[in-house]
Amino acid sequence: MEERSSLPSVGVVIPVRNGAHLIGETIESILWQTYQGPVSVVVVDDGSTDGVAGMVSGRWPAVRVISIPPSGLPVARNVGAAELTTDWLCFIDADDLWHPEHLTLLVDHSFAIPDARVLSSGTIRFSTKPLTNTLTAPKLDVPGPVRAVSVPPRVLPDMDSIRSSEVERLTDAPWKLEHRHFLMGNPISCGAQIIDRLRFHAAGGFPIALPTAEDYGFWLAVSLLGPVHATPEATFFVRVAEASMTTRTNIGLGHIAATLPFLVGADLARDPEVVKKALDDAQPWLSALWLASRSALARQRPLERRITAALVPLLLRRWPHRARFHLSAAVARTRYCHAAPRIRDG
């Protein structure tokens, strides 16, 4: 390990709204990091009513707390990032955890890959108790192991079991995720990354115009500026709970499909050639639309199904691709007619 003075600084942003019952574990998982470089933590209280800001300030005086009116996740994350001048930025939600080696391993990989401006660890989904519904999304056709949302959550009784666990390696070496891979869906979990602060601002921050899936929109923009280097170790632990967004079939891919025109518009302003190639390649759109349709069926959301159907002729230009989509949708309808009861919204 290099001397502390020579190690890059890391800034961590934790957005929270009424998360006083869980944020303590998240903060502790940052404080237990083995990383020897300077780490700054900013908690952005997004209009909470449970006293989380006072609780954090009282228990962890070194953590900076910023309170804002209820504004949503993208605004909260952007506000926190604006307060930091560190070399790297990280974002972690107020109920997720890091393995003690998380920052150390990511920074080590950044030294090994000098041109890397974004690095993302592997993700483990966990719950503190068994879940009755563990539906997951199918694997995306992207490099590397199965993405986090494709893996049923593990039952881990408490945070100490994470702190004392060995680091799990998913592969032998890092790999690249390019923009074309993100067009198929989001292959990474927000909270697993470190991103160069200048790269964050160059990408425009988290898009506040998106009503949902703002992290997907952000990583799409980031990936246009260069690849995301996925690292072999799974050191980010995302908490899932019954009926939560991350427990549902595919983390709201129905909403993501509804925002695809906006995302393509954002790409178009940055790199028209990338968009032209994407539109000419039906496979990413076919995958995204099918996943959106599956999500809408599983969660019994007819409006999302209608939005998805409306996007089909716009994004699938040739009838064989449309036929494949309609066939897949028909199979999914048959499956979910006999599926378990509806998953309640969280």
Coordinates of N, CA and C in Angstrom, one line a residue, residues 54 134 158 241 247 302-303 312 331:
G54 N -30.1 15.0 12.1 CA -29.6 15.2 13.5 C -28.9 13.9 14.0
T134 N -38.5 -14.0 -5.3 CA -37.1 -13.7 -5.7 C -37.0 -13.7 -7.2
D158 N -26.5 -10.3 9.4 CA -26.2 -9.0 9.9 C -25.0 -8.5 9.2
A241 N -35.5 -6.0 -0.1 CA -36.6 -6.3 0.8 C -37.8 -6.7 0.1
T247 N -36.2 -5.9 -5.4 CA -36.7 -7.3 -5.4 C -37.6 -7.6 -6.6
P302 N -50.6 -2.4 -16.8 CA -51.0 -2.4 -18.2 C -50.5 -1.1 -19.0
L303 N -50.4 0.0 -18.3 CA -49.9 1.2 -18.9 C -48.5 1.0 -19.4
V312 N -42.4 -0.4 -29.9 CA -41.9 -1.5 -30.8 C -41.7 -1.1 -32.2
V331 N -45.3 -15.6 -25.1 CA -44.8 -16.7 -24.2 C -44.8 -16.2 -22.8

